[in-house]
Amino acid sequence: MSKNTRDAKFRAIDVDKYDENNYIDEETEDVQSGPNESEVIKHLNAARNEEALKLVLTNPPLATKNQAIKDKCFQLVMRVLTSFRTSDMDSAIKTLDQQKIDTLMKYIYRGFETPSEKTCSLLLAWHERAVAAGGLGSIMRVLTDRKHV
Amino acid sequence: MPETHQFGAIAIYTHSWNSNRSSLALSSSSNIVDLYKVSGANYQKVNVLSAHTQSVTGIDWAPKSNRIVTCSADRNAYVWTQLKDGSWKNTMVILRINRAATCVKWSPQEDKFAVGSGAKAVSVCYFDSSNDWWVSKHIKKPIRSTVTCLDWHPNNILLAAGSSDFKARVFSAYVKDVEEKPGQTIWGTKMPFGNLMAELSSGGGGWVHDVCFSGNGDCLAWVGHDSSLSVVNANSLSNIVTFKTSYLPFYSCVWVSLNRLVAAGYNCEPMLFEFNGKNIKLVKKYDTKEETGGDNVISKVTIHTGTKEQCKKFSTTGLDGMITVWDIDAK
């Protein structure tokens, strides 16, 4: 019997690394840099919230590995989402297509990861409306997609 | 009204009919396959196939040769033939896999069958008469995860395989030893064994749960865990049409005409879709709750009456232990 049976060091080895058939995420060529920040802020300042929402949900930085870009986009989206009044959310959601609702849902779940007192009720309000528009399918796509915002 | 039958408090994992729909094979997440004699709404258990030691994951009943192939999480598959006295005898299959078998399908000419497995491989099996068993060849590359579903092209050569690496693929399963060299198809011209003819992705994540060739073999449909339904025509492989639905994911799909297909799964109700080359639209939902009282995940959809080109009735089984035979024109 080996003396080292209690040794757990081997568990730290990433065995998948040595499997050449292991799953690798698809590499996409066009690294999207995210929405145009200055345009979004211009819309916000002019109180065109719906335009800002539509713009901030186009071109999400899904493919990039740079966490800083993703964080920056998330902050921008949160800024847009917080500038809505609850009564205006429904009409804003109606202007979004299915793909944008899926993207919005991804940001909402990203927000759920780091809850704060201020954002929780707001995100839940958006979530309720996004589910009403996109159905359970859009939640499924957040859960299954490996490309995160 | 659809015809239903409740088999008891069991979850039905998969089912398969014989050629004239007078018998049904069922697996209820156990190691046993139950055979039922069916006349109308009357289901009578007549036989059990018990050779597997773990859950049976796939059953396929060959319509012409009346043979049943079953596969299981015990890494084995058996081909069952009926003897004169009505009992069933099994023949061994040499699968050579080190993970559970997940799905099985006879080829249209019933001289081969394919078994998908967790070993990131498809075993294409054919009969070896000198040893009286079935041997297999493996398709491995470039499958990167468990093979979850299979379907044969009507030409008996091409094989579609869906996988939990989010892709549906079309391979050549041409076995030199048992068949003539295939002629060209719109999926490609060169078909050595294991050749990858197409690798298809709906763009999102989500395991592929089922794949289905259309009746003429020109289109391939697949459903994924991202609640999507995708169709591609082999004439333009780059043009994949994906319908991202607002429902829970589909688990099983089957073509019911050259441009329509039925999909069902976690959303509990079968749905009929139409593909017009450019997009997919929902035609109707079959109201499970209203019509049958069933309200659970549907694990399998198969054609009951008709063919993939012209289906009149289809059957669904689910985790509520119920089989339902639907008229395609039902409301």
Tab-separated table of C-alpha atoms in Angstrom:
chain	number	residue	atom	x	y	z
A	1	MET	CA	0.000	0.000	0.000
A	2	SER	CA	1.272	3.387	-0.910
A	3	LYS	CA	2.128	5.785	1.851
A	4	ASN	CA	0.669	8.663	-0.071
A	5	THR	CA	-2.978	7.595	-0.292
A	6	ARG	CA	-4.011	10.747	1.508
A	7	ASP	CA	-2.149	12.874	-0.929
A	8	ALA	CA	-4.629	15.034	-2.812
A	9	LYS	CA	-2.134	17.026	-4.818
A	10	PHE	CA	-2.932	15.123	-8.007
A	11	ARG	CA	-6.431	16.531	-7.941
A	12	ALA	CA	-5.058	19.935	-8.839
A	13	ILE	CA	-3.868	18.619	-12.205
A	14	ASP	CA	-6.093	19.640	-15.083
A	15	VAL	CA	-6.413	16.246	-16.770
A	16	ASP	CA	-8.609	17.616	-19.558
A	17	LYS	CA	-5.581	19.492	-20.841
A	18	TYR	CA	-4.032	16.229	-21.979
A	19	ASP	CA	-7.087	15.034	-23.880
A	20	GLU	CA	-6.693	16.162	-27.451
A	21	ASN	CA	-10.367	15.525	-28.231
A	22	ASN	CA	-11.481	17.772	-25.426
A	23	TYR	CA	-14.134	20.377	-26.115
A	24	ILE	CA	-12.807	23.772	-27.139
A	25	ASP	CA	-15.042	26.783	-27.559
A	26	GLU	CA	-15.388	28.087	-31.051
A	27	GLU	CA	-13.061	30.979	-31.821
A	28	THR	CA	-14.775	33.766	-33.654
A	29	GLU	CA	-12.769	36.125	-35.801
A	30	ASP	CA	-14.640	39.353	-35.356
A	31	VAL	CA	-14.070	40.417	-31.769
A	32	GLN	CA	-16.946	42.745	-31.040
A	33	SER	CA	-15.939	45.734	-29.016
A	34	GLY	CA	-19.389	46.510	-27.674
A	35	PRO	CA	-21.858	49.300	-28.322
A	36	ASN	CA	-20.934	52.873	-29.124
A	37	GLU	CA	-20.695	54.443	-25.682
A	38	SER	CA	-20.769	58.123	-26.610
A	39	GLU	CA	-23.851	57.657	-28.791
A	40	VAL	CA	-25.660	55.848	-25.981
A	41	ILE	CA	-24.854	58.642	-23.527
A	42	LYS	CA	-25.963	61.242	-26.052
A	43	HIS	CA	-29.364	59.514	-26.281
A	44	LEU	CA	-29.584	59.296	-22.496
A	45	ASN	CA	-28.820	62.977	-22.050
A	46	ALA	CA	-31.522	63.844	-24.558
A	47	ALA	CA	-33.962	61.626	-22.602
A	48	ARG	CA	-34.366	59.282	-25.573
A	49	ASN	CA	-34.256	56.219	-23.338
A	50	GLU	CA	-35.758	53.755	-25.817
A	51	GLU	CA	-33.164	54.670	-28.444
A	52	ALA	CA	-30.424	54.291	-25.853
A	53	LEU	CA	-31.709	50.851	-24.866
A	54	LYS	CA	-31.855	49.656	-28.459
A	55	LEU	CA	-28.344	50.930	-29.152
A	56	VAL	CA	-26.789	49.554	-25.991
A	57	LEU	CA	-28.110	46.071	-26.803
A	58	THR	CA	-26.637	46.006	-30.320
A	59	ASN	CA	-23.229	44.519	-30.845
A	60	PRO	CA	-22.741	43.003	-27.357
A	61	PRO	CA	-19.118	42.060	-26.540
A	62	LEU	CA	-19.776	38.301	-26.530
A	63	ALA	CA	-16.684	37.120	-28.347
A	64	THR	CA	-14.045	39.136	-26.553
A	65	LYS	CA	-12.034	37.566	-23.751
A	66	ASN	CA	-11.247	40.974	-22.300
A	67	GLN	CA	-13.190	41.173	-19.027
A	68	ALA	CA	-12.623	44.941	-18.768
A	69	ILE	CA	-14.603	45.563	-21.963
A	70	LYS	CA	-17.424	43.331	-20.728
A	71	ASP	CA	-17.514	45.113	-17.364
A	72	LYS	CA	-17.605	48.498	-19.016
A	73	CYS	CA	-20.505	47.452	-21.269
A	74	PHE	CA	-22.371	46.005	-18.323
A	75	GLN	CA	-22.016	49.273	-16.410
A	76	LEU	CA	-23.318	51.161	-19.435
A	77	VAL	CA	-26.310	48.834	-19.774
A	78	MET	CA	-27.073	49.242	-16.075
A	79	ARG	CA	-26.938	52.980	-16.502
A	80	VAL	CA	-29.490	52.783	-19.311
A	81	LEU	CA	-31.732	50.349	-17.396
A	82	THR	CA	-31.749	52.525	-14.272
A	83	SER	CA	-32.793	55.601	-16.234
A	84	PHE	CA	-36.172	54.028	-17.062
A	85	ARG	CA	-39.260	54.503	-14.963
A	86	THR	CA	-41.184	51.277	-14.325
A	87	SER	CA	-44.140	52.582	-16.310
A	88	ASP	CA	-41.979	53.089	-19.418
A	89	MET	CA	-40.454	49.610	-19.421
A	90	ASP	CA	-43.311	47.877	-21.247
A	91	SER	CA	-43.279	50.166	-24.247
A	92	ALA	CA	-39.479	49.957	-24.434
A	93	ILE	CA	-39.520	46.145	-24.444
A	94	LYS	CA	-42.041	46.181	-27.274
A	95	THR	CA	-39.547	47.900	-29.574
A	96	LEU	CA	-36.950	45.140	-29.136
A	97	ASP	CA	-36.601	42.131	-31.439
A	98	GLN	CA	-36.045	38.591	-30.170
A	99	GLN	CA	-32.266	38.774	-30.348
A	100	LYS	CA	-32.143	42.004	-28.348
A	101	ILE	CA	-34.451	40.553	-25.716
A	102	ASP	CA	-32.063	37.588	-25.401
A	103	THR	CA	-29.175	40.025	-24.958
A	104	LEU	CA	-31.118	42.062	-22.407
A	105	MET	CA	-31.869	38.854	-20.517
A	106	LYS	CA	-28.150	38.053	-20.433
A	107	TYR	CA	-27.398	41.439	-18.875
A	108	ILE	CA	-30.220	40.989	-16.363
A	109	TYR	CA	-28.750	37.668	-15.237
A	110	ARG	CA	-25.306	39.261	-15.162
A	111	GLY	CA	-26.829	41.836	-12.799
A	112	PHE	CA	-28.270	39.064	-10.638
A	113	GLU	CA	-24.727	37.755	-10.125
A	114	THR	CA	-23.772	40.889	-8.211
A	115	PRO	CA	-26.932	42.016	-6.488
A	116	SER	CA	-27.094	45.298	-4.664
A	117	GLU	CA	-29.949	46.920	-2.814
A	118	LYS	CA	-30.438	49.488	-5.523
A	119	THR	CA	-30.444	47.232	-8.562
A	120	CYS	CA	-32.352	44.152	-7.345
A	121	SER	CA	-35.918	45.390	-7.581
A	122	LEU	CA	-35.142	47.188	-10.823
A	123	LEU	CA	-33.668	44.066	-12.440
A	124	LEU	CA	-36.597	41.968	-11.267
A	125	ALA	CA	-38.968	44.470	-12.849
A	126	TRP	CA	-37.077	44.231	-16.140
A	127	HIS	CA	-36.907	40.438	-15.818
A	128	GLU	CA	-40.665	40.158	-15.469
A	129	ARG	CA	-41.195	42.110	-18.680
A	130	ALA	CA	-38.432	40.368	-20.593
A	131	VAL	CA	-39.929	36.955	-19.763
A	132	ALA	CA	-43.353	38.184	-20.857
A	133	ALA	CA	-41.887	39.171	-24.226
A	134	GLY	CA	-39.241	36.489	-24.827
A	135	GLY	CA	-40.781	33.566	-22.976
A	136	LEU	CA	-38.950	30.854	-21.094
A	137	GLY	CA	-36.879	30.243	-24.218
A	138	SER	CA	-34.891	33.408	-23.656
A	139	ILE	CA	-34.000	32.266	-20.120
A	140	MET	CA	-32.923	28.898	-21.564
A	141	ARG	CA	-30.605	30.703	-23.950
A	142	VAL	CA	-28.968	32.640	-21.105
A	143	LEU	CA	-28.391	29.390	-19.222
A	144	THR	CA	-27.062	27.402	-22.183
A	145	ASP	CA	-24.998	29.968	-24.056
A	146	ARG	CA	-21.272	29.824	-23.468
A	147	LYS	CA	-20.793	33.339	-24.797
A	148	HIS	CA	-21.378	35.597	-21.808
A	149	VAL	CA	-21.814	39.340	-21.568
B	1	MET	CA	-59.591	13.057	-29.926
B	2	PRO	CA	-56.120	11.543	-29.665
B	3	GLU	CA	-55.841	7.988	-28.402
B	4	THR	CA	-54.000	7.658	-25.111
B	5	HIS	CA	-52.891	4.920	-22.825
B	6	GLN	CA	-51.444	5.192	-19.335
B	7	PHE	CA	-48.801	2.588	-18.544
B	8	GLY	CA	-48.655	3.315	-14.837
B	9	ALA	CA	-46.556	5.512	-12.612
B	10	ILE	CA	-43.428	5.212	-14.713
B	11	ALA	CA	-41.474	7.608	-16.882
B	12	ILE	CA	-41.224	6.397	-20.468
B	13	TYR	CA	-37.822	7.128	-21.920
B	14	THR	CA	-38.348	5.943	-25.490
B	15	HIS	CA	-40.673	3.827	-27.615
B	16	SER	CA	-40.706	2.136	-31.008
B	17	TRP	CA	-43.443	0.516	-33.111
B	18	ASN	CA	-43.326	-2.566	-35.327
B	19	SER	CA	-44.160	-2.191	-39.025
B	20	ASN	CA	-47.967	-2.537	-38.847
B	21	ARG	CA	-48.272	-0.844	-35.427
B	22	SER	CA	-49.677	-3.977	-33.786
B	23	SER	CA	-46.797	-4.101	-31.304
B	24	LEU	CA	-44.960	-1.534	-29.260
B	25	ALA	CA	-41.603	-1.645	-27.471
B	26	LEU	CA	-41.138	0.585	-24.433
B	27	SER	CA	-38.343	1.457	-22.089
B	28	SER	CA	-39.134	3.075	-18.780
B	29	SER	CA	-35.662	4.010	-17.529
B	30	SER	CA	-35.081	0.466	-16.349
B	31	ASN	CA	-32.936	-2.351	-17.734
B	32	ILE	CA	-35.999	-4.088	-19.202
B	33	VAL	CA	-37.736	-3.538	-22.523
B	34	ASP	CA	-41.460	-4.267	-22.447
B	35	LEU	CA	-43.258	-5.481	-25.577
B	36	TYR	CA	-46.967	-4.750	-25.865
B	37	LYS	CA	-49.582	-6.117	-28.231
B	38	VAL	CA	-51.741	-3.241	-29.387
B	39	SER	CA	-55.264	-3.322	-30.774
B	40	GLY	CA	-56.953	0.049	-30.752
B	41	ALA	CA	-56.720	1.454	-27.273
B	42	ASN	CA	-55.964	-1.932	-25.759
B	43	TYR	CA	-52.347	-2.537	-24.737
B	44	GLN	CA	-51.384	-5.975	-23.495
B	45	LYS	CA	-47.901	-6.839	-22.265
B	46	VAL	CA	-46.745	-9.972	-24.089
B	47	ASN	CA	-42.990	-10.126	-23.666
B	48	VAL	CA	-40.000	-8.640	-21.925
B	49	LEU	CA	-36.506	-8.312	-23.321
B	50	SER	CA	-34.138	-8.600	-20.411
B	51	ALA	CA	-30.467	-8.827	-21.202
B	52	HIS	CA	-29.269	-5.369	-20.303
B	53	THR	CA	-27.965	-4.694	-16.831
B	54	GLN	CA	-28.515	-0.929	-16.750
B	55	SER	CA	-31.025	1.590	-18.120
B	56	VAL	CA	-32.090	1.005	-21.693
B	57	THR	CA	-31.462	4.235	-23.592
B	58	GLY	CA	-32.533	3.376	-27.127
B	59	ILE	CA	-34.897	1.019	-28.975
B	60	ASP	CA	-35.439	0.708	-32.711
B	61	TRP	CA	-37.766	-1.815	-34.316
B	62	ALA	CA	-36.847	-2.556	-37.941
B	63	PRO	CA	-40.033	-2.513	-40.039
B	64	LYS	CA	-38.961	-4.895	-42.829
B	65	SER	CA	-36.869	-7.500	-41.013
B	66	ASN	CA	-38.872	-7.320	-37.732
B	67	ARG	CA	-35.691	-7.167	-35.651
B	68	ILE	CA	-35.360	-4.996	-32.553
B	69	VAL	CA	-32.100	-3.343	-31.602
B	70	THR	CA	-31.688	-2.020	-28.073
B	71	CYS	CA	-28.822	-0.145	-26.444
B	72	SER	CA	-28.146	0.691	-22.843
B	73	ALA	CA	-26.050	2.548	-20.319
B	74	ASP	CA	-24.316	-0.786	-19.668
B	75	ARG	CA	-22.299	-0.088	-22.879
B	76	ASN	CA	-23.952	-2.914	-24.785
B	77	ALA	CA	-26.411	-3.286	-27.613
B	78	TYR	CA	-28.403	-6.376	-28.613
B	79	VAL	CA	-30.215	-7.317	-31.792
B	80	TRP	CA	-33.368	-9.308	-31.034
B	81	THR	CA	-35.008	-11.694	-33.498
B	82	GLN	CA	-38.309	-13.424	-32.922
B	83	LEU	CA	-38.360	-17.229	-32.866
B	84	LYS	CA	-41.222	-19.385	-34.156
B	85	ASP	CA	-42.669	-19.791	-30.648
B	86	GLY	CA	-42.940	-16.006	-30.282
B	87	SER	CA	-40.044	-15.549	-27.893
B	88	TRP	CA	-37.086	-13.316	-28.681
B	89	LYS	CA	-33.433	-14.298	-29.004
B	90	ASN	CA	-30.633	-11.777	-28.726
B	91	THR	CA	-27.428	-11.468	-30.711
B	92	MET	CA	-24.391	-9.757	-29.315
B	93	VAL	CA	-23.025	-6.490	-30.716
B	94	ILE	CA	-19.356	-5.642	-30.325
B	95	LEU	CA	-19.619	-1.923	-29.688
B	96	ARG	CA	-16.120	-1.361	-28.226
B	97	ILE	CA	-17.118	1.694	-26.195
B	98	ASN	CA	-16.130	2.652	-22.658
B	99	ARG	CA	-19.106	4.885	-21.875
B	100	ALA	CA	-22.894	4.482	-21.955
B	101	ALA	CA	-24.637	3.952	-25.283
B	102	THR	CA	-27.203	6.721	-25.694
B	103	CYS	CA	-29.161	6.117	-28.897
B	104	VAL	CA	-29.599	3.571	-31.683
B	105	LYS	CA	-31.064	3.603	-35.190
B	106	TRP	CA	-31.433	1.041	-37.984
B	107	SER	CA	-30.352	2.146	-41.443
B	108	PRO	CA	-33.209	2.262	-43.997
B	109	GLN	CA	-32.125	-1.017	-45.612
B	110	GLU	CA	-31.682	-2.603	-42.176
B	111	ASP	CA	-28.285	-4.097	-42.988
B	112	LYS	CA	-26.538	-1.675	-40.593
B	113	PHE	CA	-27.361	0.282	-37.484
B	114	ALA	CA	-25.639	3.080	-35.642
B	115	VAL	CA	-25.151	3.525	-31.895
B	116	GLY	CA	-24.238	6.851	-30.309
B	117	SER	CA	-22.409	6.928	-27.003
B	118	GLY	CA	-20.807	8.946	-24.272
B	119	ALA	CA	-17.444	7.808	-25.603
B	120	LYS	CA	-17.607	10.713	-28.103
B	121	ALA	CA	-18.147	8.198	-30.876
B	122	VAL	CA	-20.708	6.644	-33.184
B	123	SER	CA	-20.417	2.880	-33.664
B	124	VAL	CA	-21.647	1.840	-37.093
B	125	CYS	CA	-22.547	-1.836	-36.791
B	126	TYR	CA	-22.928	-4.568	-39.426
B	127	PHE	CA	-23.347	-8.335	-39.247
B	128	ASP	CA	-20.396	-10.688	-39.154
B	129	SER	CA	-21.854	-14.078	-40.136
B	130	SER	CA	-18.671	-16.059	-39.410
B	131	ASN	CA	-18.963	-15.230	-35.704
B	132	ASP	CA	-22.731	-14.725	-35.580
B	133	TRP	CA	-22.420	-11.308	-33.999
B	134	TRP	CA	-22.515	-7.661	-35.050
B	135	VAL	CA	-19.214	-5.798	-35.349
B	136	SER	CA	-18.703	-2.063	-35.446
B	137	LYS	CA	-16.580	0.665	-36.955
B	138	HIS	CA	-16.123	3.937	-35.093
B	139	ILE	CA	-16.683	7.496	-36.222
B	140	LYS	CA	-14.757	9.639	-33.736
B	141	LYS	CA	-13.498	12.802	-35.333
B	142	PRO	CA	-14.355	15.593	-34.811
B	143	ILE	CA	-17.003	14.704	-32.193
B	144	ARG	CA	-16.014	16.402	-28.950
B	145	SER	CA	-18.730	15.228	-26.608
B	146	THR	CA	-21.479	12.658	-26.054
B	147	VAL	CA	-23.496	11.721	-29.125
B	148	THR	CA	-27.118	12.236	-28.103
B	149	CYS	CA	-29.103	11.436	-31.252
B	150	LEU	CA	-28.844	9.878	-34.710
B	151	ASP	CA	-30.741	9.688	-37.977
B	152	TRP	CA	-30.067	7.957	-41.307
B	153	HIS	CA	-30.364	9.512	-44.736
B	154	PRO	CA	-32.700	7.510	-47.011
B	155	ASN	CA	-29.688	6.507	-49.169
B	156	ASN	CA	-28.496	4.156	-46.379
B	157	ILE	CA	-25.048	5.828	-46.406
B	158	LEU	CA	-25.221	9.206	-44.720
B	159	LEU	CA	-25.732	9.466	-40.987
B	160	ALA	CA	-26.615	12.556	-38.957
B	161	ALA	CA	-25.408	12.765	-35.363
B	162	GLY	CA	-26.239	15.423	-32.783
B	163	SER	CA	-23.974	15.945	-29.815
B	164	SER	CA	-23.680	17.764	-26.516
B	165	ASP	CA	-20.849	19.800	-28.051
B	166	PHE	CA	-23.716	21.902	-29.526
B	167	LYS	CA	-23.294	20.629	-33.081
B	168	ALA	CA	-25.181	18.468	-35.534
B	169	ARG	CA	-22.982	16.647	-38.020
B	170	VAL	CA	-23.493	14.593	-41.142
B	171	PHE	CA	-21.068	11.705	-41.672
B	172	SER	CA	-20.580	9.050	-44.279
B	173	ALA	CA	-21.265	5.612	-42.794
B	174	TYR	CA	-20.326	3.722	-45.952
B	175	VAL	CA	-19.049	0.266	-44.998
B	176	LYS	CA	-17.066	-1.239	-47.858
B	177	ASP	CA	-17.540	-4.817	-46.638
B	178	VAL	CA	-21.331	-4.867	-46.869
B	179	GLU	CA	-22.440	-2.504	-49.620
B	180	GLU	CA	-21.862	-1.043	-53.061
B	181	LYS	CA	-19.954	2.178	-53.511
B	182	PRO	CA	-22.460	5.033	-53.088
B	183	GLY	CA	-23.386	7.461	-55.828
B	184	GLN	CA	-23.068	11.174	-55.202
B	185	THR	CA	-25.652	13.120	-53.219
B	186	ILE	CA	-26.241	16.812	-52.699
B	187	TRP	CA	-24.461	16.441	-49.355
B	188	GLY	CA	-21.210	15.724	-51.200
B	189	THR	CA	-19.474	13.355	-53.585
B	190	LYS	CA	-16.618	11.718	-51.696
B	191	MET	CA	-17.816	9.317	-49.047
B	192	PRO	CA	-15.095	7.220	-47.432
B	193	PHE	CA	-16.161	5.849	-44.031
B	194	GLY	CA	-16.302	8.509	-41.328
B	195	ASN	CA	-15.975	11.434	-43.728
B	196	LEU	CA	-17.492	14.612	-42.273
B	197	MET	CA	-19.972	15.894	-44.865
B	198	ALA	CA	-21.325	18.833	-42.844
B	199	GLU	CA	-20.866	20.370	-39.416
B	200	LEU	CA	-23.811	22.486	-38.363
B	201	SER	CA	-24.424	24.821	-35.465
B	202	SER	CA	-27.417	26.950	-34.577
B	203	GLY	CA	-25.059	29.635	-33.309
B	204	GLY	CA	-25.933	29.343	-29.641
B	205	GLY	CA	-25.066	26.926	-26.907
B	206	GLY	CA	-27.322	24.062	-25.962
B	207	TRP	CA	-26.957	20.324	-26.393
B	208	VAL	CA	-28.462	18.941	-29.564
B	209	HIS	CA	-31.305	16.667	-28.445
B	210	ASP	CA	-32.543	15.281	-31.757
B	211	VAL	CA	-31.732	15.278	-35.476
B	212	CYS	CA	-33.973	14.271	-38.378
B	213	PHE	CA	-33.447	14.000	-42.141
B	214	SER	CA	-36.429	14.989	-44.254
B	215	GLY	CA	-38.176	12.271	-46.256
B	216	ASN	CA	-36.158	12.944	-49.426
B	217	GLY	CA	-32.942	13.471	-47.476
B	218	ASP	CA	-32.350	17.020	-48.715
B	219	CYS	CA	-32.989	18.799	-45.416
B	220	LEU	CA	-31.768	18.163	-41.912
B	221	ALA	CA	-33.608	19.452	-38.844
B	222	TRP	CA	-32.285	19.505	-35.305
B	223	VAL	CA	-33.458	20.759	-31.911
B	224	GLY	CA	-31.280	22.037	-29.085
B	225	HIS	CA	-31.389	22.876	-25.422
B	226	ASP	CA	-31.331	26.607	-26.234
B	227	SER	CA	-35.032	26.197	-27.184
B	228	SER	CA	-34.155	26.386	-30.853
B	229	LEU	CA	-35.251	24.483	-33.924
B	230	SER	CA	-32.918	24.600	-36.937
B	231	VAL	CA	-33.234	23.401	-40.507
B	232	VAL	CA	-30.670	23.370	-43.289
B	233	ASN	CA	-31.024	22.387	-46.923
B	234	ALA	CA	-27.990	20.548	-48.320
B	235	ASN	CA	-28.067	22.783	-51.409
B	236	SER	CA	-26.997	25.754	-49.292
B	237	LEU	CA	-25.261	24.514	-46.179
B	238	SER	CA	-24.144	27.978	-45.137
B	239	ASN	CA	-27.751	29.081	-44.947
B	240	ILE	CA	-28.902	27.559	-41.646
B	241	VAL	CA	-32.377	28.663	-40.620
B	242	THR	CA	-32.770	28.789	-36.845
B	243	PHE	CA	-35.995	29.519	-35.013
B	244	LYS	CA	-35.286	30.543	-31.439
B	245	THR	CA	-38.584	29.872	-29.737
B	246	SER	CA	-40.018	31.355	-26.571
B	247	TYR	CA	-40.806	27.899	-25.148
B	248	LEU	CA	-38.902	25.388	-23.084
B	249	PRO	CA	-36.515	23.273	-25.204
B	250	PHE	CA	-37.619	20.522	-27.576
B	251	TYR	CA	-36.366	17.002	-26.967
B	252	SER	CA	-37.500	15.156	-30.069
B	253	CYS	CA	-38.451	16.104	-33.617
B	254	VAL	CA	-39.671	14.357	-36.762
B	255	TRP	CA	-40.598	15.440	-40.298
B	256	VAL	CA	-44.245	14.833	-41.160
B	257	SER	CA	-44.172	16.140	-44.755
B	258	LEU	CA	-41.493	17.595	-47.023
B	259	ASN	CA	-41.806	21.008	-45.396
B	260	ARG	CA	-43.444	20.385	-42.027
B	261	LEU	CA	-42.153	18.879	-38.823
B	262	VAL	CA	-43.382	18.101	-35.339
B	263	ALA	CA	-41.234	18.904	-32.307
B	264	ALA	CA	-41.943	18.244	-28.643
B	265	GLY	CA	-40.109	18.166	-25.348
B	266	TYR	CA	-39.884	20.041	-22.069
B	267	ASN	CA	-42.763	22.303	-23.062
B	268	CYS	CA	-45.044	19.254	-22.766
B	269	GLU	CA	-47.041	19.877	-25.935
B	270	PRO	CA	-46.138	18.809	-29.483
B	271	MET	CA	-45.924	21.632	-32.007
B	272	LEU	CA	-46.164	21.635	-35.773
B	273	PHE	CA	-43.697	23.832	-37.685
B	274	GLU	CA	-43.387	24.772	-41.337
B	275	PHE	CA	-40.104	25.424	-43.157
B	276	ASN	CA	-40.330	27.422	-46.383
B	277	GLY	CA	-36.620	27.609	-47.230
B	278	LYS	CA	-36.102	31.012	-45.640
B	279	ASN	CA	-37.757	30.787	-42.270
B	280	ILE	CA	-39.616	28.530	-39.887
B	281	LYS	CA	-43.006	29.343	-38.530
B	282	LEU	CA	-45.220	27.751	-35.909
B	283	VAL	CA	-48.357	26.276	-37.490
B	284	LYS	CA	-50.096	24.937	-34.397
B	285	LYS	CA	-49.765	23.434	-30.960
B	286	TYR	CA	-51.407	20.169	-29.968
B	287	ASP	CA	-53.113	20.864	-26.664
B	288	THR	CA	-51.914	18.035	-24.443
B	289	LYS	CA	-53.558	19.207	-21.262
B	290	GLU	CA	-56.959	19.764	-22.811
B	291	GLU	CA	-57.014	16.631	-24.970
B	292	THR	CA	-55.269	13.987	-22.897
B	293	GLY	CA	-54.884	15.307	-19.386
B	294	GLY	CA	-51.170	14.585	-19.724
B	295	ASP	CA	-48.908	17.328	-18.545
B	296	ASN	CA	-45.280	16.290	-18.556
B	297	VAL	CA	-42.081	16.270	-20.564
B	298	ILE	CA	-42.341	14.460	-23.893
B	299	SER	CA	-39.357	12.195	-24.410
B	300	LYS	CA	-40.019	10.848	-27.893
B	301	VAL	CA	-42.022	11.633	-31.026
B	302	THR	CA	-42.354	8.996	-33.759
B	303	ILE	CA	-44.457	8.515	-36.850
B	304	HIS	CA	-47.407	6.214	-36.229
B	305	THR	CA	-49.261	6.143	-39.549
B	306	GLY	CA	-47.640	7.186	-42.801
B	307	THR	CA	-44.095	8.188	-43.675
B	308	LYS	CA	-41.805	11.170	-43.191
B	309	GLU	CA	-43.134	12.508	-46.510
B	310	GLN	CA	-46.768	12.072	-45.588
B	311	CYS	CA	-47.560	11.396	-41.971
B	312	LYS	CA	-51.162	10.975	-40.859
B	313	LYS	CA	-50.648	10.116	-37.199
B	314	PHE	CA	-47.725	10.491	-34.816
B	315	SER	CA	-47.188	9.136	-31.319
B	316	THR	CA	-45.580	10.713	-28.272
B	317	THR	CA	-44.441	9.202	-24.995
B	318	GLY	CA	-43.490	11.135	-21.928
B	319	LEU	CA	-42.362	11.180	-18.363
B	320	ASP	CA	-46.016	10.971	-17.276
B	321	GLY	CA	-46.016	7.304	-18.385
B	322	MET	CA	-48.508	7.929	-21.161
B	323	ILE	CA	-48.503	7.216	-24.874
B	324	THR	CA	-50.589	9.455	-27.104
B	325	VAL	CA	-51.387	8.854	-30.755
B	326	TRP	CA	-52.190	12.159	-32.432
B	327	ASP	CA	-53.962	12.790	-35.689
B	328	ILE	CA	-51.759	15.247	-37.556
B	329	ASP	CA	-54.838	17.306	-38.455
B	330	ALA	CA	-56.087	17.383	-34.857
B	331	LYS	CA	-56.843	20.796	-33.456
